[in-house]
Amino acid sequence: MHKCARRLLGKRERNEKREKQMKTISRDELKQKLDRKDNFLLVETLPATAYHHNHLPGAINLPPESVTSLASQILPDKNAEIVVYCASPT
C-alpha cells in the first residue's frame, strides 16, 4: 500500500475511534451531571461577549473561532471527561 494511503487510512481509523468515544447527552442529562457534581469539564463554545453575559456554572469558555488554537491549552488532560455545550437553536 502506498505510504500516503496508509497515512490517510490511519487518520480515518483515528477519527472513527474518536467518534466512538463521543456521545451526545440531553440537557436533562447535563443538568443531572451538574446536580450530582460529577467530575467533568464543562466547555461552552460561545463568543466571548455571550459567555460573559450568561454561562453555565463552572463552564470554561472556548469560543468557536479559537477551538483549534486554544483547545490543547485550555483542555490539557486528554483523559478527562469533557462535555461541550453549544448554545444553538437546534
Short mmCIF file of N, CA, C and O in Angstrom, two decimals:
data_model
loop_
_atom_site.label_atom_id
_atom_site.label_comp_id
_atom_site.label_asym_id
_atom_site.label_seq_id
_atom_site.Cartn_x
_atom_site.Cartn_y
_atom_site.Cartn_z
N MET A 1 0.84 -1.16 0.00
CA MET A 1 0.00 0.00 0.00
C MET A 1 0.89 1.24 0.00
O MET A 1 1.92 1.28 0.66
N HIS A 2 0.50 2.23 -0.73
CA HIS A 2 1.26 3.48 -0.84
C HIS A 2 1.31 4.17 0.52
O HIS A 2 0.35 4.16 1.29
N LYS A 3 2.44 4.78 0.85
CA LYS A 3 2.67 5.44 2.14
C LYS A 3 1.60 6.48 2.45
O LYS A 3 1.08 6.56 3.56
N CYS A 4 1.23 7.28 1.47
CA CYS A 4 0.23 8.33 1.66
C CYS A 4 -1.14 7.71 1.97
O CYS A 4 -1.87 8.19 2.83
N ALA A 5 -1.48 6.63 1.29
CA ALA A 5 -2.76 5.96 1.53
C ALA A 5 -2.80 5.39 2.94
O ALA A 5 -3.83 5.46 3.61
N ARG A 6 -1.69 4.82 3.42
CA ARG A 6 -1.64 4.30 4.78
C ARG A 6 -1.86 5.42 5.79
O ARG A 6 -2.57 5.25 6.77
N ARG A 7 -1.24 6.56 5.54
CA ARG A 7 -1.39 7.70 6.43
C ARG A 7 -2.86 8.15 6.47
O ARG A 7 -3.39 8.42 7.53
N LEU A 8 -3.50 8.22 5.32
CA LEU A 8 -4.91 8.63 5.27
C LEU A 8 -5.80 7.61 5.96
O LEU A 8 -6.71 7.98 6.69
N LEU A 9 -5.53 6.32 5.75
CA LEU A 9 -6.33 5.29 6.41
C LEU A 9 -6.13 5.36 7.92
O LEU A 9 -7.08 5.24 8.68
N GLY A 10 -4.90 5.58 8.35
CA GLY A 10 -4.64 5.71 9.78
C GLY A 10 -5.40 6.87 10.37
O GLY A 10 -5.96 6.77 11.46
N LYS A 11 -5.45 7.97 9.66
CA LYS A 11 -6.18 9.15 10.15
C LYS A 11 -7.67 8.85 10.23
O LYS A 11 -8.32 9.19 11.21
N ARG A 12 -8.21 8.15 9.23
CA ARG A 12 -9.63 7.81 9.24
C ARG A 12 -9.94 6.88 10.41
O ARG A 12 -10.93 7.04 11.10
N GLU A 13 -9.06 5.91 10.69
CA GLU A 13 -9.27 5.00 11.81
C GLU A 13 -9.24 5.75 13.14
O GLU A 13 -10.04 5.48 14.02
N ARG A 14 -8.33 6.72 13.27
CA ARG A 14 -8.28 7.53 14.50
C ARG A 14 -9.57 8.33 14.65
O ARG A 14 -10.11 8.44 15.75
N ASN A 15 -10.07 8.89 13.55
CA ASN A 15 -11.32 9.66 13.61
C ASN A 15 -12.49 8.77 14.00
O ASN A 15 -13.34 9.18 14.78
N GLU A 16 -12.54 7.54 13.45
CA GLU A 16 -13.61 6.62 13.80
C GLU A 16 -13.54 6.25 15.27
O GLU A 16 -14.55 6.17 15.96
N LYS A 17 -12.34 6.02 15.79
CA LYS A 17 -12.17 5.70 17.20
C LYS A 17 -12.63 6.87 18.06
O LYS A 17 -13.32 6.69 19.05
N ARG A 18 -12.27 8.09 17.68
CA ARG A 18 -12.67 9.29 18.41
C ARG A 18 -14.18 9.42 18.42
O ARG A 18 -14.78 9.75 19.43
N GLU A 19 -14.83 9.15 17.28
CA GLU A 19 -16.28 9.27 17.19
C GLU A 19 -16.96 8.27 18.11
O GLU A 19 -18.00 8.55 18.69
N LYS A 20 -16.38 7.07 18.26
CA LYS A 20 -16.95 6.07 19.15
C LYS A 20 -16.87 6.52 20.60
O LYS A 20 -17.68 6.14 21.42
N GLN A 21 -15.89 7.34 20.94
CA GLN A 21 -15.72 7.81 22.30
C GLN A 21 -16.63 9.00 22.61
O GLN A 21 -16.84 9.32 23.76
N MET A 22 -17.18 9.65 21.60
CA MET A 22 -18.05 10.80 21.81
C MET A 22 -19.49 10.34 21.90
O MET A 22 -19.90 9.40 21.24
N LYS A 23 -20.24 11.04 22.72
CA LYS A 23 -21.64 10.70 22.93
C LYS A 23 -22.40 11.99 23.12
O LYS A 23 -21.93 12.91 23.78
N THR A 24 -23.58 12.07 22.58
CA THR A 24 -24.44 13.23 22.77
C THR A 24 -25.31 12.98 23.99
O THR A 24 -25.86 11.89 24.14
N ILE A 25 -25.40 13.98 24.86
CA ILE A 25 -26.28 13.87 26.01
C ILE A 25 -27.32 14.98 25.93
O ILE A 25 -27.11 16.01 25.30
N SER A 26 -28.43 14.76 26.58
CA SER A 26 -29.51 15.75 26.57
C SER A 26 -29.23 16.84 27.61
O SER A 26 -28.36 16.70 28.47
N ARG A 27 -30.02 17.90 27.54
CA ARG A 27 -29.90 18.96 28.54
C ARG A 27 -30.23 18.41 29.93
O ARG A 27 -29.61 18.80 30.92
N ASP A 28 -31.22 17.52 29.98
CA ASP A 28 -31.58 16.92 31.27
C ASP A 28 -30.41 16.10 31.84
O ASP A 28 -30.15 16.15 33.04
N GLU A 29 -29.74 15.35 30.99
CA GLU A 29 -28.57 14.58 31.44
C GLU A 29 -27.46 15.51 31.93
O GLU A 29 -26.81 15.23 32.95
N LEU A 30 -27.25 16.61 31.24
CA LEU A 30 -26.25 17.58 31.67
C LEU A 30 -26.65 18.17 33.02
O LEU A 30 -25.82 18.27 33.93
N LYS A 31 -27.91 18.52 33.18
CA LYS A 31 -28.38 19.06 34.47
C LYS A 31 -28.15 18.05 35.58
O LYS A 31 -27.71 18.41 36.68
N GLN A 32 -28.42 16.78 35.32
CA GLN A 32 -28.20 15.74 36.34
C GLN A 32 -26.72 15.65 36.71
O GLN A 32 -26.38 15.53 37.89
N LYS A 33 -25.84 15.73 35.72
CA LYS A 33 -24.40 15.70 35.98
C LYS A 33 -23.99 16.89 36.85
O LYS A 33 -23.19 16.74 37.78
N LEU A 34 -24.54 18.06 36.55
CA LEU A 34 -24.24 19.25 37.33
C LEU A 34 -24.78 19.12 38.76
O LEU A 34 -24.08 19.43 39.73
N ASP A 35 -26.02 18.64 38.88
CA ASP A 35 -26.64 18.49 40.19
C ASP A 35 -25.89 17.48 41.06
O ASP A 35 -25.75 17.66 42.27
N ARG A 36 -25.38 16.40 40.43
CA ARG A 36 -24.63 15.37 41.17
C ARG A 36 -23.20 15.80 41.46
O ARG A 36 -22.48 15.14 42.18
N LYS A 37 -22.80 16.91 40.83
CA LYS A 37 -21.42 17.40 40.94
C LYS A 37 -20.42 16.36 40.44
O LYS A 37 -19.38 16.12 41.04
N ASP A 38 -20.78 15.72 39.30
CA ASP A 38 -19.88 14.76 38.65
C ASP A 38 -18.57 15.45 38.30
O ASP A 38 -18.53 16.67 38.10
N ASN A 39 -17.53 14.67 38.21
CA ASN A 39 -16.21 15.20 37.87
C ASN A 39 -16.05 15.22 36.34
O ASN A 39 -15.82 14.17 35.72
N PHE A 40 -16.20 16.39 35.73
CA PHE A 40 -16.04 16.55 34.29
C PHE A 40 -15.75 18.02 34.00
O PHE A 40 -15.97 18.88 34.85
N LEU A 41 -15.24 18.28 32.83
CA LEU A 41 -15.01 19.66 32.38
C LEU A 41 -16.18 20.07 31.51
O LEU A 41 -16.54 19.36 30.57
N LEU A 42 -16.75 21.19 31.83
CA LEU A 42 -17.86 21.72 31.04
C LEU A 42 -17.32 22.87 30.20
O LEU A 42 -16.78 23.83 30.73
N VAL A 43 -17.44 22.72 28.91
CA VAL A 43 -16.92 23.72 27.97
C VAL A 43 -18.08 24.30 27.18
O VAL A 43 -18.88 23.55 26.61
N GLU A 44 -18.17 25.61 27.18
CA GLU A 44 -19.18 26.28 26.35
C GLU A 44 -18.47 26.91 25.16
O GLU A 44 -17.43 27.54 25.31
N THR A 45 -19.01 26.70 24.00
CA THR A 45 -18.43 27.28 22.79
C THR A 45 -19.27 28.48 22.38
O THR A 45 -20.10 28.40 21.49
N LEU A 46 -19.03 29.56 23.09
CA LEU A 46 -19.77 30.80 22.85
C LEU A 46 -18.80 31.92 22.50
O LEU A 46 -17.66 31.92 22.97
N PRO A 47 -19.25 32.90 21.73
CA PRO A 47 -18.43 34.10 21.57
C PRO A 47 -18.19 34.69 22.96
O PRO A 47 -19.04 34.58 23.86
N ALA A 48 -17.05 35.32 23.16
CA ALA A 48 -16.66 35.84 24.47
C ALA A 48 -17.73 36.73 25.11
O ALA A 48 -18.02 36.60 26.31
N THR A 49 -18.34 37.60 24.32
CA THR A 49 -19.34 38.51 24.89
C THR A 49 -20.57 37.74 25.39
O THR A 49 -21.11 38.06 26.44
N ALA A 50 -21.00 36.74 24.66
CA ALA A 50 -22.15 35.93 25.09
C ALA A 50 -21.81 35.15 26.36
O ALA A 50 -22.63 35.05 27.28
N TYR A 51 -20.58 34.61 26.44
CA TYR A 51 -20.15 33.87 27.62
C TYR A 51 -20.14 34.78 28.85
O TYR A 51 -20.62 34.40 29.92
N HIS A 52 -19.60 35.97 28.71
CA HIS A 52 -19.53 36.89 29.84
C HIS A 52 -20.92 37.35 30.28
O HIS A 52 -21.14 37.63 31.46
N HIS A 53 -21.84 37.40 29.35
CA HIS A 53 -23.21 37.82 29.67
C HIS A 53 -23.95 36.73 30.45
O HIS A 53 -24.66 37.01 31.41
N ASN A 54 -23.78 35.47 30.05
CA ASN A 54 -24.50 34.37 30.68
C ASN A 54 -23.86 33.05 30.30
O ASN A 54 -23.66 32.77 29.12
N HIS A 55 -23.50 32.25 31.29
CA HIS A 55 -22.96 30.91 31.03
C HIS A 55 -23.33 29.98 32.16
O HIS A 55 -23.74 30.40 33.24
N LEU A 56 -23.17 28.69 31.91
CA LEU A 56 -23.48 27.68 32.91
C LEU A 56 -22.45 27.72 34.04
O LEU A 56 -21.28 28.02 33.80
N PRO A 57 -22.86 27.44 35.26
CA PRO A 57 -21.94 27.46 36.40
C PRO A 57 -20.75 26.52 36.18
O PRO A 57 -20.93 25.37 35.81
N GLY A 58 -19.56 27.03 36.39
CA GLY A 58 -18.35 26.22 36.28
C GLY A 58 -17.86 25.99 34.86
O GLY A 58 -16.86 25.29 34.65
N ALA A 59 -18.53 26.57 33.89
CA ALA A 59 -18.15 26.34 32.49
C ALA A 59 -16.88 27.10 32.12
O ALA A 59 -16.64 28.20 32.60
N ILE A 60 -16.10 26.49 31.27
CA ILE A 60 -14.92 27.11 30.66
C ILE A 60 -15.36 27.54 29.27
O ILE A 60 -16.04 26.79 28.58
N ASN A 61 -14.96 28.73 28.85
CA ASN A 61 -15.34 29.18 27.51
C ASN A 61 -14.25 28.86 26.51
O ASN A 61 -13.07 29.07 26.76
N LEU A 62 -14.66 28.34 25.38
CA LEU A 62 -13.77 28.08 24.26
C LEU A 62 -14.49 28.60 23.02
O LEU A 62 -15.27 27.89 22.40
N PRO A 63 -14.29 29.89 22.69
CA PRO A 63 -15.02 30.49 21.57
C PRO A 63 -14.83 29.69 20.27
O PRO A 63 -13.74 29.15 20.04
N PRO A 64 -15.87 29.60 19.47
CA PRO A 64 -15.81 28.79 18.25
C PRO A 64 -14.62 29.13 17.36
O PRO A 64 -14.00 28.23 16.80
N GLU A 65 -14.28 30.40 17.26
CA GLU A 65 -13.18 30.78 16.38
C GLU A 65 -11.81 30.44 16.97
O GLU A 65 -10.80 30.54 16.28
N SER A 66 -11.78 29.99 18.23
CA SER A 66 -10.50 29.69 18.88
C SER A 66 -10.32 28.22 19.24
O SER A 66 -9.33 27.86 19.87
N VAL A 67 -11.26 27.38 18.88
CA VAL A 67 -11.19 25.97 19.27
C VAL A 67 -9.86 25.35 18.86
O VAL A 67 -9.17 24.74 19.68
N THR A 68 -9.48 25.50 17.62
CA THR A 68 -8.25 24.88 17.14
C THR A 68 -7.02 25.40 17.85
O THR A 68 -6.15 24.62 18.23
N SER A 69 -6.96 26.68 18.08
CA SER A 69 -5.74 27.26 18.66
C SER A 69 -5.67 27.14 20.18
O SER A 69 -4.59 27.08 20.75
N LEU A 70 -6.82 27.08 20.88
CA LEU A 70 -6.80 27.10 22.34
C LEU A 70 -7.13 25.78 23.03
O LEU A 70 -6.84 25.62 24.21
N ALA A 71 -7.74 24.85 22.32
CA ALA A 71 -8.22 23.62 22.98
C ALA A 71 -7.11 22.89 23.74
O ALA A 71 -7.31 22.49 24.89
N SER A 72 -5.95 22.72 23.14
CA SER A 72 -4.90 21.96 23.82
C SER A 72 -4.37 22.71 25.05
O SER A 72 -3.88 22.09 25.99
N GLN A 73 -4.46 24.03 25.06
CA GLN A 73 -4.01 24.82 26.22
C GLN A 73 -5.05 24.80 27.34
O GLN A 73 -4.72 24.64 28.52
N ILE A 74 -6.30 24.96 26.97
CA ILE A 74 -7.37 25.04 27.96
C ILE A 74 -7.76 23.66 28.48
O ILE A 74 -8.16 23.51 29.63
N LEU A 75 -7.63 22.64 27.63
CA LEU A 75 -8.04 21.28 27.98
C LEU A 75 -6.85 20.33 27.85
O LEU A 75 -6.84 19.47 26.98
N PRO A 76 -5.85 20.45 28.71
CA PRO A 76 -4.63 19.66 28.54
C PRO A 76 -4.79 18.17 28.87
O PRO A 76 -4.04 17.35 28.35
N ASP A 77 -5.76 17.80 29.73
CA ASP A 77 -5.91 16.39 30.11
C ASP A 77 -6.74 15.65 29.07
O ASP A 77 -7.96 15.76 29.03
N LYS A 78 -6.07 14.88 28.25
CA LYS A 78 -6.75 14.17 27.16
C LYS A 78 -7.62 13.02 27.67
O LYS A 78 -8.41 12.47 26.94
N ASN A 79 -7.49 12.65 28.94
CA ASN A 79 -8.29 11.57 29.51
C ASN A 79 -9.49 12.08 30.30
O ASN A 79 -10.30 11.29 30.78
N ALA A 80 -9.62 13.38 30.44
CA ALA A 80 -10.73 13.96 31.20
C ALA A 80 -12.05 13.79 30.45
O ALA A 80 -12.08 13.79 29.22
N GLU A 81 -13.11 13.66 31.21
CA GLU A 81 -14.44 13.67 30.59
C GLU A 81 -14.77 15.13 30.31
O GLU A 81 -14.70 15.98 31.20
N ILE A 82 -15.10 15.41 29.08
CA ILE A 82 -15.40 16.78 28.66
C ILE A 82 -16.80 16.81 28.07
O ILE A 82 -17.13 16.02 27.19
N VAL A 83 -17.60 17.74 28.56
CA VAL A 83 -18.93 17.97 27.99
C VAL A 83 -18.88 19.33 27.32
O VAL A 83 -18.54 20.34 27.95
N VAL A 84 -19.18 19.35 26.04
CA VAL A 84 -19.17 20.60 25.28
C VAL A 84 -20.62 21.01 25.06
O VAL A 84 -21.43 20.23 24.55
N TYR A 85 -20.92 22.23 25.47
CA TYR A 85 -22.28 22.76 25.33
C TYR A 85 -22.24 23.89 24.32
O TYR A 85 -21.50 24.84 24.45
N CYS A 86 -23.05 23.74 23.28
CA CYS A 86 -23.14 24.78 22.25
C CYS A 86 -24.55 25.35 22.30
O CYS A 86 -25.50 24.61 22.11
N ALA A 87 -24.65 26.59 22.59
CA ALA A 87 -25.96 27.23 22.62
C ALA A 87 -26.37 27.51 21.18
O ALA A 87 -25.78 28.33 20.51
N SER A 88 -27.33 26.77 20.71
CA SER A 88 -27.82 26.98 19.36
C SER A 88 -29.32 26.68 19.33
O SER A 88 -29.83 25.99 20.21
N PRO A 89 -30.00 27.18 18.33
CA PRO A 89 -31.45 26.97 18.28
C PRO A 89 -31.85 25.54 17.95
O PRO A 89 -33.00 25.19 18.06
N THR A 90 -30.88 24.68 17.57
CA THR A 90 -31.25 23.30 17.22
C THR A 90 -30.89 22.33 18.30
O THR A 90 -30.07 22.57 19.12
#
